[in-house]
CSV table of C-alpha atoms and ligand atoms in Angstrom, one decimal:
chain,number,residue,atom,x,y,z
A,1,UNK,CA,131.1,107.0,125.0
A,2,UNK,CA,133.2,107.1,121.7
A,3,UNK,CA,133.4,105.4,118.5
A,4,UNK,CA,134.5,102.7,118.6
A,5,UNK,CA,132.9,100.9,116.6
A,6,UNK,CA,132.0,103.0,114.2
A,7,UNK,CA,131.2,101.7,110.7
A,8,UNK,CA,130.9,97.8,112.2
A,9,UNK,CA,128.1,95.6,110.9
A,10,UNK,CA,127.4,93.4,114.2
A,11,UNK,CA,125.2,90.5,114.8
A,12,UNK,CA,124.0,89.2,117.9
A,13,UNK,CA,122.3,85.8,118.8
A,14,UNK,CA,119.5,86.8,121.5
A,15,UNK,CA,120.1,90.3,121.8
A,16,UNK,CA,117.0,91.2,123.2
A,17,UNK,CA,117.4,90.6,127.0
A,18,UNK,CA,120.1,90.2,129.6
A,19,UNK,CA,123.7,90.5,128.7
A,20,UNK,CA,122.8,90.3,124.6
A,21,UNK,CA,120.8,93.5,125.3
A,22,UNK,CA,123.6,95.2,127.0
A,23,UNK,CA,125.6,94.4,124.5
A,24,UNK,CA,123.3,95.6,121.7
A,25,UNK,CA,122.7,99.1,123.8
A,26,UNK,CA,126.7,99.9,124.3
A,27,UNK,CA,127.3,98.9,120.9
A,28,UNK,CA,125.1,101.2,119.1
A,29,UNK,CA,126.5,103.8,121.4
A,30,UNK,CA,129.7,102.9,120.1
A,31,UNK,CA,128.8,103.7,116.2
A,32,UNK,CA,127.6,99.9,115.5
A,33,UNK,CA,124.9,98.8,113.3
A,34,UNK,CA,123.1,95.9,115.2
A,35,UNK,CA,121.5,93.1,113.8
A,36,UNK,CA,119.8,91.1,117.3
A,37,UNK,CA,117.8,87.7,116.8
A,38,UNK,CA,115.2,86.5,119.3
A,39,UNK,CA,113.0,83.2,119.6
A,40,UNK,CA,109.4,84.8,121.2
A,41,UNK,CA,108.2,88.0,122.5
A,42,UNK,CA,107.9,89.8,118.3
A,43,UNK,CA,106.0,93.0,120.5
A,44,UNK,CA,108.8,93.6,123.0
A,45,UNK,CA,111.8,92.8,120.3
A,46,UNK,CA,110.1,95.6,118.4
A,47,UNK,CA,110.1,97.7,121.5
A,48,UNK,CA,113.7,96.9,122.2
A,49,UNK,CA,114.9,97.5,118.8
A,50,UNK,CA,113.4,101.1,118.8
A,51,UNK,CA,114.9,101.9,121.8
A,52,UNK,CA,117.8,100.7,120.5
A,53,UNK,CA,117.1,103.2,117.2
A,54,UNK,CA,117.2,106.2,119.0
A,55,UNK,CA,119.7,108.7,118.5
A,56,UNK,CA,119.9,107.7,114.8
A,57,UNK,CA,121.4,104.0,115.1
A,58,UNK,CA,121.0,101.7,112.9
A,59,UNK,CA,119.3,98.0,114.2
A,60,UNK,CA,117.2,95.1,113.2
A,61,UNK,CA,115.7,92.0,114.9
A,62,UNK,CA,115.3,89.1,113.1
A,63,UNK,CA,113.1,86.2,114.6
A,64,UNK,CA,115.3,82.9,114.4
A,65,UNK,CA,115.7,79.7,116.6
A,66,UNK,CA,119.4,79.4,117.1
A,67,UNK,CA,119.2,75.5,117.4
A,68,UNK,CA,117.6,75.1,114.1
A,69,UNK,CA,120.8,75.3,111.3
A,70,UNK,CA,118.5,77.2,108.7
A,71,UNK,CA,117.1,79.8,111.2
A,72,UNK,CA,120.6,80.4,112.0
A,73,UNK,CA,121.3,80.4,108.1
A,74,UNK,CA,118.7,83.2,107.9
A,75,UNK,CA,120.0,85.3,110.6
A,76,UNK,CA,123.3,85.6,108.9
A,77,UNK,CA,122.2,86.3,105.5
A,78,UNK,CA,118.9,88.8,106.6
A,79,UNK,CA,121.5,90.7,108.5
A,80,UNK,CA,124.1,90.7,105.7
A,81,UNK,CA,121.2,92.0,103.4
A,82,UNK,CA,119.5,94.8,105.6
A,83,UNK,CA,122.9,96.5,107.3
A,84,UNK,CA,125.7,95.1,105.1
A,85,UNK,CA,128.5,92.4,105.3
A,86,UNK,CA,129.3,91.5,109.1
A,87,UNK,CA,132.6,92.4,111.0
A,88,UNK,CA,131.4,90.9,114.0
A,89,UNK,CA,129.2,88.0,115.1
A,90,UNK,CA,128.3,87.5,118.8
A,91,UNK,CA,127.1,84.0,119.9
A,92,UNK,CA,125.3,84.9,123.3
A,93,UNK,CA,122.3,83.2,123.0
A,94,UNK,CA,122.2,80.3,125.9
A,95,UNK,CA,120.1,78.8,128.6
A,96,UNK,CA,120.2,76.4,131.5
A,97,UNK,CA,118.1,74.3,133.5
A,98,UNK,CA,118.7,73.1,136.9
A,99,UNK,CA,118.1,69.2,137.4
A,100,UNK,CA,120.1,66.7,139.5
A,101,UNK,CA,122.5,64.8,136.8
A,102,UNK,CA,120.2,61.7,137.6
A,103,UNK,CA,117.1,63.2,136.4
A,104,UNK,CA,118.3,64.7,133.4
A,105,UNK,CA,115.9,63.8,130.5
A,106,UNK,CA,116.8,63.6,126.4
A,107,UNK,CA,114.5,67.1,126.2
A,108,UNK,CA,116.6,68.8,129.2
A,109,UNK,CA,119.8,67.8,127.3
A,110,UNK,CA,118.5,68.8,123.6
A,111,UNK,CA,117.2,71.8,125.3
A,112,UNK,CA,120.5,72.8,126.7
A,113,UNK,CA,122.9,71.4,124.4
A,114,UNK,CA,120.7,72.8,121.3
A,115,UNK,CA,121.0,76.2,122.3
A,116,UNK,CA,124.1,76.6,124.0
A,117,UNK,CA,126.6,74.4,121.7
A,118,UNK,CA,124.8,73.0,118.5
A,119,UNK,CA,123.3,76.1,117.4
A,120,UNK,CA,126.6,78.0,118.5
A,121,UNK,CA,128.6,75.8,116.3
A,122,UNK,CA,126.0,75.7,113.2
A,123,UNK,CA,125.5,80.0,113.4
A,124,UNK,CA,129.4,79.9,113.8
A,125,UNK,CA,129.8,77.8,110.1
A,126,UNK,CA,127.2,80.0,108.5
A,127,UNK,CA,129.2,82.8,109.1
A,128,UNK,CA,132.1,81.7,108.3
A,129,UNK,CA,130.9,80.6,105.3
A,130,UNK,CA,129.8,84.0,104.4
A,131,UNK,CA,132.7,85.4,105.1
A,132,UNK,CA,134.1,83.1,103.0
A,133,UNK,CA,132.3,83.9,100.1
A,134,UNK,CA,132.4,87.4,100.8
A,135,UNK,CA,136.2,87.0,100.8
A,136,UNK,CA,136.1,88.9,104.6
A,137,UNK,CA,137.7,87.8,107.7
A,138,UNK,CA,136.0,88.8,111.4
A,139,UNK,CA,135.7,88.5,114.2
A,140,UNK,CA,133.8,85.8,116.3
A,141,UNK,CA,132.6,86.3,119.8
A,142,UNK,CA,131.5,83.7,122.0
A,143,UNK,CA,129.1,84.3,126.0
A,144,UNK,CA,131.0,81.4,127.4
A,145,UNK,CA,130.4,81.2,131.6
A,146,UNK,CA,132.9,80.4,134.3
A,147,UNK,CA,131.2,77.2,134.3
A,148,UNK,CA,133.3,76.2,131.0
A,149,UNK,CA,136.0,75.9,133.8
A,150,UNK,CA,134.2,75.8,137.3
A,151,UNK,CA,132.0,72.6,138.4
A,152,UNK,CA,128.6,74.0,138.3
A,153,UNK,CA,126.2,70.8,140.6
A,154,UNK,CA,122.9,70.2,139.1
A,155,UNK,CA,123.9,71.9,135.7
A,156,UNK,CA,125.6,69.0,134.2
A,157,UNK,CA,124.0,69.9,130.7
A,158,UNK,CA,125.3,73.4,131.4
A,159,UNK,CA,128.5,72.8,132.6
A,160,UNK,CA,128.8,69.8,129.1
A,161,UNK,CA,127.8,73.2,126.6
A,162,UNK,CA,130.2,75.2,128.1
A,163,UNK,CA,133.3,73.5,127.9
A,164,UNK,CA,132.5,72.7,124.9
A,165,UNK,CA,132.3,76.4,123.8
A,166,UNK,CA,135.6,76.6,125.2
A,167,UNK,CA,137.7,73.5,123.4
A,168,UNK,CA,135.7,75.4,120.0
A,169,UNK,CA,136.9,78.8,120.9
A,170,UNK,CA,140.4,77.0,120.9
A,171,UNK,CA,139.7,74.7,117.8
A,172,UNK,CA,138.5,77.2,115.6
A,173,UNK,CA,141.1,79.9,116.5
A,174,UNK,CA,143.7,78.1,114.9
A,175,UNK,CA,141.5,76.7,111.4
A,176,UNK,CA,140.0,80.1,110.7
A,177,UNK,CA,143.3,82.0,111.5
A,178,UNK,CA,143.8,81.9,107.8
A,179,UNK,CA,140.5,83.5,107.1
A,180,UNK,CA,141.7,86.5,109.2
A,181,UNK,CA,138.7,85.7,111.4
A,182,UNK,CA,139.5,85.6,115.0
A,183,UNK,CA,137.5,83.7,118.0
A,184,UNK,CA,137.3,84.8,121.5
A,185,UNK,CA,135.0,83.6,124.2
A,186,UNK,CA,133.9,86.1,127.4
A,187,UNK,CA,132.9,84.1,130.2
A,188,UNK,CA,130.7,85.7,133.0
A,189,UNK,CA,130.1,85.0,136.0
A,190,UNK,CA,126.7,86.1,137.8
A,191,UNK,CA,125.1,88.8,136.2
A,192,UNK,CA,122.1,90.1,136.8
A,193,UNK,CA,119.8,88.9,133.8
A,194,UNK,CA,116.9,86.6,133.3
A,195,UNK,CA,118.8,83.7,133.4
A,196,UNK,CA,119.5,83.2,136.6
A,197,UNK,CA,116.1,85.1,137.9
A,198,UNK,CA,115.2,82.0,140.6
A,199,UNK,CA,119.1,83.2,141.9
A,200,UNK,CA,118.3,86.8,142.1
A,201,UNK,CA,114.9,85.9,144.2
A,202,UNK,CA,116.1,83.7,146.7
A,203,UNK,CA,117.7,85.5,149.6
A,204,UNK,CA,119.8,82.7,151.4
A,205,UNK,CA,121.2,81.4,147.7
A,206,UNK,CA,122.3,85.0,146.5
A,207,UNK,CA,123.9,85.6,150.2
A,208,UNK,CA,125.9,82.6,149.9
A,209,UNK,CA,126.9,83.2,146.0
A,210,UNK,CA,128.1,87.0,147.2
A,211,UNK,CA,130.4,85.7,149.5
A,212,UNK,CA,132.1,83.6,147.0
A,213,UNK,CA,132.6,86.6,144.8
A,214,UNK,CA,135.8,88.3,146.1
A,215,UNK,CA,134.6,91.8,144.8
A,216,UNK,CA,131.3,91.5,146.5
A,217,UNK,CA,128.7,92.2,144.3
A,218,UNK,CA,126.7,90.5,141.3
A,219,UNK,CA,128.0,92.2,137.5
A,220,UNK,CA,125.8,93.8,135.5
A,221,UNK,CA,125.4,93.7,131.2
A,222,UNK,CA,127.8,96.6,131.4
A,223,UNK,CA,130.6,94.7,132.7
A,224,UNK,CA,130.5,92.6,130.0
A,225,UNK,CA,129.3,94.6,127.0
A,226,UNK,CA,132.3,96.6,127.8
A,227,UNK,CA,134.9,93.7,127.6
A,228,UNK,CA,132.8,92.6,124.2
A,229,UNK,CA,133.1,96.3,122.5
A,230,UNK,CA,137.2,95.5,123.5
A,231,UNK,CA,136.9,92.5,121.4
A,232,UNK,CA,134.9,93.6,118.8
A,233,UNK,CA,137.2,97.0,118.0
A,234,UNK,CA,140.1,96.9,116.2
A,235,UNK,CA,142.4,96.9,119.3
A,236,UNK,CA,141.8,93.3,119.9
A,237,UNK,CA,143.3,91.8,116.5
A,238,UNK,CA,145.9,89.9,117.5
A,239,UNK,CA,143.9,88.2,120.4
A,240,UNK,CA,142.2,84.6,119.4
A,241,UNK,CA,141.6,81.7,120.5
A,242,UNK,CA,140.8,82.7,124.7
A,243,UNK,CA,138.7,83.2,126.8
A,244,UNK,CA,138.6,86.5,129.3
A,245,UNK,CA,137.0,85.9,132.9
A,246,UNK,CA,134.4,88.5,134.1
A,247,UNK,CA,133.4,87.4,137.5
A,248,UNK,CA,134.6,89.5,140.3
A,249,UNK,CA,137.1,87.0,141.0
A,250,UNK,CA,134.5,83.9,141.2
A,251,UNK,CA,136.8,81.6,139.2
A,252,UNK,CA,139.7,81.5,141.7
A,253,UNK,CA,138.3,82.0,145.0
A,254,UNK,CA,139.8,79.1,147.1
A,255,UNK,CA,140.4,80.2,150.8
A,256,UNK,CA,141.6,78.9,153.9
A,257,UNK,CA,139.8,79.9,156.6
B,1,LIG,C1,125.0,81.0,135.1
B,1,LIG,C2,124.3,81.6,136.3
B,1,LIG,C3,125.2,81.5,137.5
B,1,LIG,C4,126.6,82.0,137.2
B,1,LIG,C5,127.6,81.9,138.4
B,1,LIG,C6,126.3,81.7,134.9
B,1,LIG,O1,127.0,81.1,133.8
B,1,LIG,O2,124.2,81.3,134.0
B,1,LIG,O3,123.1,80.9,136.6
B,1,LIG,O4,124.6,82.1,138.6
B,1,LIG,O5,127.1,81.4,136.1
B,1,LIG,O6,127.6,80.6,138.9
């Protein structure tokens, strides 16, 4: 690894599992100081951050519930005050729930929504007021899914989250230009992570998702941590306001057999 990031202040909603981890683990690699935020589990954050210590890096975890505008608040400003102003924020947090678009309820929809667009959008302002005030620009990253673009059945509320991660990606790019903060999304296909766990144990479903993926096999953290240290370094600056595709090729697999 090199250094990529040396010197950058980093924040991370949900860093503690699945691609947020990965994240969290190449960036400190990279020279990062890591600020992660996590709902549950205070025993194996702790764990995770002092994994995430070793070899002298610098990282905290801050319990917060991204869908509640003050927790979100406080992860900005705890992570500002223990490791310094922040270059980079990463909105990765996000869940789903599978239900037929018939039998959604309110809660599957708050749940979803909450998490993956509300509490996106309201960590989003709080940095950018910061920044603001801190008279900084940044840079904004966004875990977006090829379901922002792809039709994803039975994960309307998903599919509803995503896209609109993508028109904000697009929106804000433009009204925070001035600011000299950028805004980028990374949209994954399947990973291996907790999210998609029922996926991973089912047999007949992860057969039939492999052969949609043209580079046959599922990506891992790495793949995208790697695409996220791209957008967080300095080499990215003049990128904002899109959204890079890692999916084996899942997005545009049509075929005619
Ligand atoms: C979802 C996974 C799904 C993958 C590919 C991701 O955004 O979180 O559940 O397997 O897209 O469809």
């Amino acid at each position: 690894m090199s250094n990529r990031l040396q010197g950058k202040v980093v924040a991370i909603t949900g860093g503690n599992q699945g691609i947020g981890l990965g994240i969290a683990q190449r960036f400190v690699q990279e020279g990062a100081a890591v600020s992660i935020c996590y709902l549950s589990d205070k025993p194996g954050t702790e764990k995770v951050v002092e994994g995430l210590r070793a070899n002298g890096a610098k990282a905290i975890a801050v319990q917060a519930d991204v869908s509640k505008l003050a927790d979100g608040q406080r992860f900005v400003e705890e992570t500002a005050r223990q490791l310094g102003e922040i270059d980079v924020l990463i909105n990765n947090a996000g869940v789903e729930k599978r239900a037929e678009f018939w039998e959604v309820t309110e809660a599957d929809y708050d749940f979803v929504l909450n998490v993956n667009l509300k509490g996106l959008f309201f960590i989003t302002q709080a940095f950018v007021k910061h920044q603001m005030k801190a008279k900084a620009g940044g840079k904004i990253i966004n875990l977006s899914s090829v379901h922002e673009e792809l039709p994803f059945p039975h994960f309307a509320t998903y599919c509803a989250s995503k896209g609109g991660v993508k028109m904000l990606t697009r929106d804000l790019s433009i009204e925070l230009a001035p600011l000299g903060i950028t805004i980028n999304s990374i949209a994954p296909g399947a990973i291996e992570t907790p999210i998609n766990k029922a996926l991973l144990n089912d047999p007949v479903k992860l057969k039939a998702l492999l052969e949609n993926i043209p580079l046959k096999r599922l990506g891992e953290p790495s793949d995208v941590a790697s695409v996220a240290v791209f957008l967080a370094s300095d080499e990215s600056s003049y990128i904002t306001g899109t959204t890079i595709f890692v999916d084996g090729g899942l997005l545009w697999n049509y075929q005619e057999q």
